[in-house]
Amino acid sequence: MPTLADVHPDWMIFDEIQINKRNIISGTEISITSEKGRFRFIKHVITPTAEWIDVIGGPKGSKMFRSFRPEQVKTVHWKNKLRESFKDSEKSVSN
């Protein structure tokens, strides 16, 4: 099965990024400006024309896969506090 790098060889995909002097790795919780809820960082993508981060999360009861520009990150949380129900459903999404 082809990977994203095979489909878009000029895209750079990272599983970490530094924002607000904090190193963010996959699973780190962040808050996004003008968005409700917390999001869990997945990956950082850079293309010749754009840059974004992929996350999963959102307000209670409506978690979703989203993408934002890195400058939209408002807070990098020191402690990951996602609700247990979210963690359980996140496991089912990854399976």
Short mmCIF file of N, CA, C and O in Angstrom, two decimals:
data_model
loop_
_atom_site.label_atom_id
_atom_site.label_comp_id
_atom_site.label_asym_id
_atom_site.label_seq_id
_atom_site.Cartn_x
_atom_site.Cartn_y
_atom_site.Cartn_z
N MET A 1 0.84 -1.18 0.00
CA MET A 1 0.00 0.00 0.00
C MET A 1 0.89 1.25 0.00
O MET A 1 1.83 1.34 0.78
N PRO A 2 0.62 2.22 -0.87
CA PRO A 2 1.47 3.41 -0.92
C PRO A 2 1.29 4.28 0.33
O PRO A 2 0.22 4.34 0.91
N THR A 3 2.37 4.95 0.71
CA THR A 3 2.31 5.88 1.83
C THR A 3 2.06 7.28 1.29
O THR A 3 2.14 7.51 0.07
N LEU A 4 1.79 8.22 2.20
CA LEU A 4 1.58 9.60 1.78
C LEU A 4 2.83 10.15 1.09
O LEU A 4 2.73 10.91 0.13
N ALA A 5 4.01 9.75 1.56
CA ALA A 5 5.26 10.20 0.94
C ALA A 5 5.38 9.70 -0.50
O ALA A 5 5.95 10.38 -1.35
N ASP A 6 4.83 8.52 -0.78
CA ASP A 6 4.86 8.00 -2.14
C ASP A 6 3.93 8.80 -3.05
O ASP A 6 4.23 9.03 -4.21
N VAL A 7 2.80 9.21 -2.51
CA VAL A 7 1.81 9.96 -3.30
C VAL A 7 2.27 11.40 -3.50
O VAL A 7 2.10 11.97 -4.56
N HIS A 8 2.85 12.00 -2.45
CA HIS A 8 3.30 13.39 -2.50
C HIS A 8 4.77 13.45 -2.08
O HIS A 8 5.08 13.76 -0.93
N PRO A 9 5.69 13.17 -2.99
CA PRO A 9 7.10 13.10 -2.60
C PRO A 9 7.69 14.43 -2.13
O PRO A 9 8.70 14.44 -1.44
N ASP A 10 7.06 15.55 -2.47
CA ASP A 10 7.59 16.85 -2.04
C ASP A 10 7.00 17.31 -0.70
O ASP A 10 7.30 18.40 -0.24
N TRP A 11 6.15 16.50 -0.07
CA TRP A 11 5.61 16.82 1.25
C TRP A 11 6.56 16.30 2.32
O TRP A 11 7.10 15.20 2.20
N MET A 12 6.73 17.07 3.38
CA MET A 12 7.51 16.64 4.53
C MET A 12 6.55 16.42 5.69
O MET A 12 5.75 17.30 6.00
N ILE A 13 6.61 15.25 6.31
CA ILE A 13 5.69 14.90 7.40
C ILE A 13 6.51 14.56 8.64
O ILE A 13 7.43 13.73 8.58
N PHE A 14 6.18 15.25 9.76
CA PHE A 14 6.91 15.07 11.01
C PHE A 14 5.95 14.66 12.11
O PHE A 14 4.79 15.07 12.12
N ASP A 15 6.44 13.90 13.07
CA ASP A 15 5.61 13.52 14.21
C ASP A 15 5.90 14.39 15.42
O ASP A 15 5.51 14.06 16.54
N GLU A 16 6.57 15.53 15.20
CA GLU A 16 6.82 16.49 16.27
C GLU A 16 6.97 17.89 15.68
O GLU A 16 7.21 18.06 14.49
N ILE A 17 6.81 18.89 16.56
CA ILE A 17 6.95 20.29 16.17
C ILE A 17 7.24 21.08 17.45
O ILE A 17 6.90 20.63 18.54
N GLN A 18 7.86 22.23 17.30
CA GLN A 18 8.08 23.10 18.46
C GLN A 18 7.19 24.33 18.31
O GLN A 18 7.25 25.03 17.30
N ILE A 19 6.33 24.56 19.32
CA ILE A 19 5.43 25.72 19.34
C ILE A 19 5.50 26.33 20.73
O ILE A 19 5.47 25.61 21.73
N ASN A 20 5.56 27.65 20.79
CA ASN A 20 5.64 28.37 22.06
C ASN A 20 6.78 27.83 22.93
O ASN A 20 6.64 27.68 24.13
N LYS A 21 7.91 27.53 22.29
CA LYS A 21 9.10 27.00 22.96
C LYS A 21 8.87 25.65 23.64
O LYS A 21 9.59 25.26 24.54
N ARG A 22 7.84 24.94 23.22
CA ARG A 22 7.54 23.61 23.76
C ARG A 22 7.64 22.59 22.64
O ARG A 22 7.16 22.82 21.53
N ASN A 23 8.27 21.48 22.93
CA ASN A 23 8.33 20.38 21.96
C ASN A 23 7.03 19.60 22.06
O ASN A 23 6.64 19.15 23.13
N ILE A 24 6.37 19.46 20.94
CA ILE A 24 5.10 18.73 20.87
C ILE A 24 5.34 17.45 20.09
O ILE A 24 5.85 17.49 18.98
N ILE A 25 4.98 16.34 20.72
CA ILE A 25 5.11 15.04 20.06
C ILE A 25 3.70 14.47 19.89
O ILE A 25 2.74 14.98 20.46
N SER A 26 3.61 13.40 19.13
CA SER A 26 2.31 12.77 18.91
C SER A 26 1.66 12.42 20.25
O SER A 26 2.29 11.82 21.11
N GLY A 27 0.42 12.88 20.44
CA GLY A 27 -0.31 12.63 21.67
C GLY A 27 -0.37 13.81 22.62
O GLY A 27 -1.16 13.82 23.54
N THR A 28 0.46 14.84 22.40
CA THR A 28 0.45 16.02 23.26
C THR A 28 -0.85 16.79 23.06
O THR A 28 -1.30 16.99 21.93
N GLU A 29 -1.44 17.24 24.16
CA GLU A 29 -2.69 17.99 24.09
C GLU A 29 -2.42 19.48 23.89
O GLU A 29 -1.53 20.04 24.52
N ILE A 30 -3.24 20.07 23.03
CA ILE A 30 -3.13 21.50 22.74
C ILE A 30 -4.52 22.11 22.69
O ILE A 30 -5.51 21.40 22.51
N SER A 31 -4.58 23.41 22.85
CA SER A 31 -5.82 24.16 22.61
C SER A 31 -5.59 25.05 21.40
O SER A 31 -4.47 25.54 21.18
N ILE A 32 -6.64 25.25 20.63
CA ILE A 32 -6.57 26.04 19.40
C ILE A 32 -7.37 27.32 19.58
O ILE A 32 -8.48 27.30 20.13
N THR A 33 -6.83 28.43 19.11
CA THR A 33 -7.52 29.71 19.17
C THR A 33 -8.88 29.62 18.49
O THR A 33 -9.00 29.07 17.40
N SER A 34 -9.92 30.12 19.15
CA SER A 34 -11.30 30.17 18.65
C SER A 34 -11.95 28.80 18.48
O SER A 34 -12.94 28.67 17.76
N GLU A 35 -11.41 27.76 19.10
CA GLU A 35 -12.00 26.42 19.05
C GLU A 35 -12.25 25.93 20.47
O GLU A 35 -11.44 26.17 21.36
N LYS A 36 -13.35 25.24 20.68
CA LYS A 36 -13.66 24.68 21.99
C LYS A 36 -13.03 23.31 22.14
O LYS A 36 -12.90 22.56 21.17
N GLY A 37 -12.66 22.97 23.38
CA GLY A 37 -12.13 21.65 23.67
C GLY A 37 -10.63 21.56 23.47
O GLY A 37 -9.97 22.52 23.07
N ARG A 38 -10.13 20.39 23.77
CA ARG A 38 -8.70 20.11 23.60
C ARG A 38 -8.52 19.18 22.41
O ARG A 38 -9.40 18.42 22.06
N PHE A 39 -7.34 19.28 21.83
CA PHE A 39 -6.99 18.45 20.69
C PHE A 39 -5.69 17.73 20.98
O PHE A 39 -4.82 18.24 21.68
N ARG A 40 -5.54 16.54 20.41
CA ARG A 40 -4.33 15.75 20.58
C ARG A 40 -3.56 15.80 19.26
O ARG A 40 -4.09 15.46 18.20
N PHE A 41 -2.30 16.23 19.33
CA PHE A 41 -1.44 16.37 18.15
C PHE A 41 -1.17 15.01 17.52
O PHE A 41 -0.90 14.03 18.21
N ILE A 42 -1.24 14.98 16.18
CA ILE A 42 -0.94 13.75 15.43
C ILE A 42 0.32 13.94 14.60
O ILE A 42 1.28 13.19 14.73
N LYS A 43 0.32 14.95 13.70
CA LYS A 43 1.49 15.15 12.84
C LYS A 43 1.55 16.58 12.32
O LYS A 43 0.57 17.31 12.35
N HIS A 44 2.72 16.94 11.83
CA HIS A 44 3.00 18.26 11.25
C HIS A 44 3.36 18.04 9.79
O HIS A 44 4.21 17.19 9.48
N VAL A 45 2.70 18.76 8.89
CA VAL A 45 2.90 18.57 7.45
C VAL A 45 3.35 19.88 6.82
O VAL A 45 2.75 20.94 7.06
N ILE A 46 4.39 19.82 6.00
CA ILE A 46 4.87 20.98 5.25
C ILE A 46 4.89 20.60 3.78
O ILE A 46 5.46 19.59 3.40
N THR A 47 4.23 21.42 2.96
CA THR A 47 4.23 21.24 1.51
C THR A 47 4.87 22.48 0.89
O THR A 47 5.11 23.46 1.59
N PRO A 48 5.13 22.48 -0.41
CA PRO A 48 5.69 23.68 -1.03
C PRO A 48 4.78 24.91 -0.91
O PRO A 48 5.25 26.04 -0.98
N THR A 49 3.48 24.69 -0.70
CA THR A 49 2.55 25.83 -0.67
C THR A 49 1.83 26.03 0.66
O THR A 49 1.13 27.04 0.83
N ALA A 50 1.96 25.11 1.61
CA ALA A 50 1.20 25.23 2.87
C ALA A 50 1.90 24.48 3.99
O ALA A 50 2.77 23.65 3.77
N GLU A 51 1.45 24.78 5.22
CA GLU A 51 1.94 24.10 6.42
C GLU A 51 0.77 23.96 7.38
O GLU A 51 -0.01 24.88 7.55
N TRP A 52 0.63 22.77 7.99
CA TRP A 52 -0.46 22.58 8.94
C TRP A 52 -0.11 21.47 9.93
O TRP A 52 0.86 20.74 9.74
N ILE A 53 -0.93 21.38 10.99
CA ILE A 53 -0.83 20.26 11.93
C ILE A 53 -2.15 19.50 11.89
O ILE A 53 -3.21 20.10 11.73
N ASP A 54 -2.07 18.20 12.00
CA ASP A 54 -3.26 17.35 12.09
C ASP A 54 -3.47 16.99 13.54
O ASP A 54 -2.51 16.65 14.25
N VAL A 55 -4.71 17.06 13.99
CA VAL A 55 -5.07 16.78 15.38
C VAL A 55 -6.37 16.01 15.42
O VAL A 55 -7.09 15.94 14.43
N ILE A 56 -6.67 15.45 16.60
CA ILE A 56 -7.97 14.83 16.83
C ILE A 56 -8.48 15.36 18.16
O ILE A 56 -7.72 15.56 19.09
N GLY A 57 -9.76 15.66 18.22
CA GLY A 57 -10.34 16.16 19.46
C GLY A 57 -11.46 17.14 19.19
O GLY A 57 -12.07 17.13 18.12
N GLY A 58 -11.71 18.03 20.16
CA GLY A 58 -12.75 19.03 20.03
C GLY A 58 -13.63 19.06 21.25
O GLY A 58 -13.30 18.51 22.30
N PRO A 59 -14.79 19.71 21.13
CA PRO A 59 -15.69 19.80 22.28
C PRO A 59 -16.25 18.45 22.70
O PRO A 59 -16.28 17.50 21.91
N LYS A 60 -16.69 18.39 23.93
CA LYS A 60 -17.23 17.15 24.48
C LYS A 60 -18.34 16.61 23.59
O LYS A 60 -19.25 17.33 23.18
N GLY A 61 -18.26 15.34 23.26
CA GLY A 61 -19.29 14.68 22.47
C GLY A 61 -19.15 14.84 20.97
O GLY A 61 -19.94 14.30 20.21
N SER A 62 -18.15 15.59 20.51
CA SER A 62 -18.02 15.76 19.06
C SER A 62 -16.55 15.80 18.64
O SER A 62 -16.10 16.74 17.99
N LYS A 63 -15.81 14.77 19.02
CA LYS A 63 -14.41 14.73 18.62
C LYS A 63 -14.32 14.45 17.12
O LYS A 63 -15.16 13.77 16.55
N MET A 64 -13.31 15.03 16.51
CA MET A 64 -13.14 14.87 15.08
C MET A 64 -11.69 15.08 14.68
O MET A 64 -10.91 15.63 15.44
N PHE A 65 -11.36 14.62 13.51
CA PHE A 65 -10.05 14.84 12.92
C PHE A 65 -10.06 16.23 12.30
O PHE A 65 -10.95 16.56 11.52
N ARG A 66 -9.08 17.07 12.65
CA ARG A 66 -9.04 18.44 12.14
C ARG A 66 -7.60 18.80 11.76
O ARG A 66 -6.65 18.15 12.20
N SER A 67 -7.46 19.86 10.99
CA SER A 67 -6.15 20.40 10.63
C SER A 67 -6.17 21.90 10.89
O SER A 67 -7.17 22.56 10.62
N PHE A 68 -5.05 22.40 11.43
CA PHE A 68 -4.91 23.83 11.72
C PHE A 68 -3.52 24.30 11.35
O PHE A 68 -2.58 23.51 11.29
N ARG A 69 -3.39 25.61 11.16
CA ARG A 69 -2.08 26.19 10.95
C ARG A 69 -1.36 26.24 12.30
O ARG A 69 -2.00 26.44 13.33
N PRO A 70 -0.05 26.04 12.35
CA PRO A 70 0.66 26.02 13.63
C PRO A 70 0.47 27.29 14.46
O PRO A 70 0.42 27.23 15.68
N GLU A 71 0.32 28.44 13.82
CA GLU A 71 0.15 29.69 14.57
C GLU A 71 -1.21 29.79 15.26
O GLU A 71 -1.44 30.68 16.08
N GLN A 72 -2.13 28.87 14.98
CA GLN A 72 -3.42 28.85 15.65
C GLN A 72 -3.38 28.16 17.01
O GLN A 72 -4.34 28.21 17.75
N VAL A 73 -2.24 27.53 17.35
CA VAL A 73 -2.12 26.88 18.65
C VAL A 73 -2.07 27.96 19.72
O VAL A 73 -1.23 28.85 19.68
N LYS A 74 -3.01 27.87 20.66
CA LYS A 74 -3.08 28.85 21.74
C LYS A 74 -2.30 28.37 22.96
O LYS A 74 -1.55 29.13 23.56
N THR A 75 -2.49 27.10 23.33
CA THR A 75 -1.86 26.56 24.53
C THR A 75 -1.34 25.15 24.26
O THR A 75 -2.03 24.34 23.65
N VAL A 76 -0.13 24.89 24.74
CA VAL A 76 0.40 23.54 24.78
C VAL A 76 0.27 23.12 26.24
O VAL A 76 0.87 23.70 27.12
N HIS A 77 -0.57 22.14 26.50
CA HIS A 77 -0.87 21.76 27.88
C HIS A 77 0.27 20.95 28.49
O HIS A 77 0.85 20.09 27.85
N TRP A 78 0.56 21.26 29.75
CA TRP A 78 1.62 20.57 30.49
C TRP A 78 1.18 19.17 30.88
O TRP A 78 1.97 18.25 30.91
N LYS A 79 -0.11 19.02 31.19
CA LYS A 79 -0.64 17.71 31.57
C LYS A 79 -1.72 17.33 30.58
O LYS A 79 -2.58 18.13 30.25
N ASN A 80 -1.68 16.10 30.12
CA ASN A 80 -2.71 15.61 29.22
C ASN A 80 -3.89 15.15 30.06
O ASN A 80 -3.76 14.27 30.89
N LYS A 81 -5.07 15.77 29.84
CA LYS A 81 -6.23 15.50 30.67
C LYS A 81 -7.46 15.10 29.88
O LYS A 81 -8.56 15.42 30.27
N LEU A 82 -7.32 14.47 28.75
CA LEU A 82 -8.49 14.08 27.99
C LEU A 82 -9.37 13.17 28.82
O LEU A 82 -8.90 12.36 29.61
N ARG A 83 -10.67 13.29 28.65
CA ARG A 83 -11.63 12.47 29.38
C ARG A 83 -11.40 10.99 29.05
O ARG A 83 -11.02 10.64 27.95
N GLU A 84 -11.67 10.13 30.02
CA GLU A 84 -11.50 8.69 29.82
C GLU A 84 -12.36 8.18 28.66
O GLU A 84 -11.93 7.34 27.89
N SER A 85 -13.57 8.71 28.52
CA SER A 85 -14.44 8.27 27.43
C SER A 85 -13.81 8.61 26.08
O SER A 85 -13.93 7.86 25.12
N PHE A 86 -13.10 9.73 26.01
CA PHE A 86 -12.42 10.11 24.77
C PHE A 86 -11.27 9.15 24.49
O PHE A 86 -11.08 8.69 23.38
N LYS A 87 -10.51 8.81 25.53
CA LYS A 87 -9.38 7.90 25.36
C LYS A 87 -9.86 6.54 24.87
O LYS A 87 -9.24 5.92 24.02
N ASP A 88 -10.99 6.05 25.44
CA ASP A 88 -11.53 4.76 25.03
C ASP A 88 -11.96 4.79 23.57
O ASP A 88 -11.68 3.87 22.81
N SER A 89 -12.62 5.86 23.15
CA SER A 89 -13.08 5.94 21.77
C SER A 89 -11.93 6.17 20.82
O SER A 89 -11.96 5.76 19.67
N GLU A 90 -10.86 6.81 21.31
CA GLU A 90 -9.69 7.03 20.48
C GLU A 90 -9.03 5.69 20.14
O GLU A 90 -8.54 5.49 19.05
N LYS A 91 -9.05 4.76 21.09
CA LYS A 91 -8.48 3.43 20.85
C LYS A 91 -9.25 2.72 19.74
O LYS A 91 -8.68 2.07 18.89
N SER A 92 -10.57 2.87 19.73
CA SER A 92 -11.38 2.20 18.71
C SER A 92 -11.14 2.82 17.33
O SER A 92 -11.25 2.14 16.33
N VAL A 93 -10.80 4.12 17.27
CA VAL A 93 -10.52 4.77 16.00
C VAL A 93 -9.21 4.26 15.43
O VAL A 93 -9.08 4.05 14.23
N SER A 94 -8.21 4.03 16.31
CA SER A 94 -6.90 3.60 15.83
C SER A 94 -6.87 2.12 15.45
O SER A 94 -5.96 1.68 14.79
N ASN A 95 -7.85 1.35 15.88
CA ASN A 95 -7.86 -0.10 15.55
C ASN A 95 -8.42 -0.37 14.21
O ASN A 95 -9.09 0.14 13.56
#
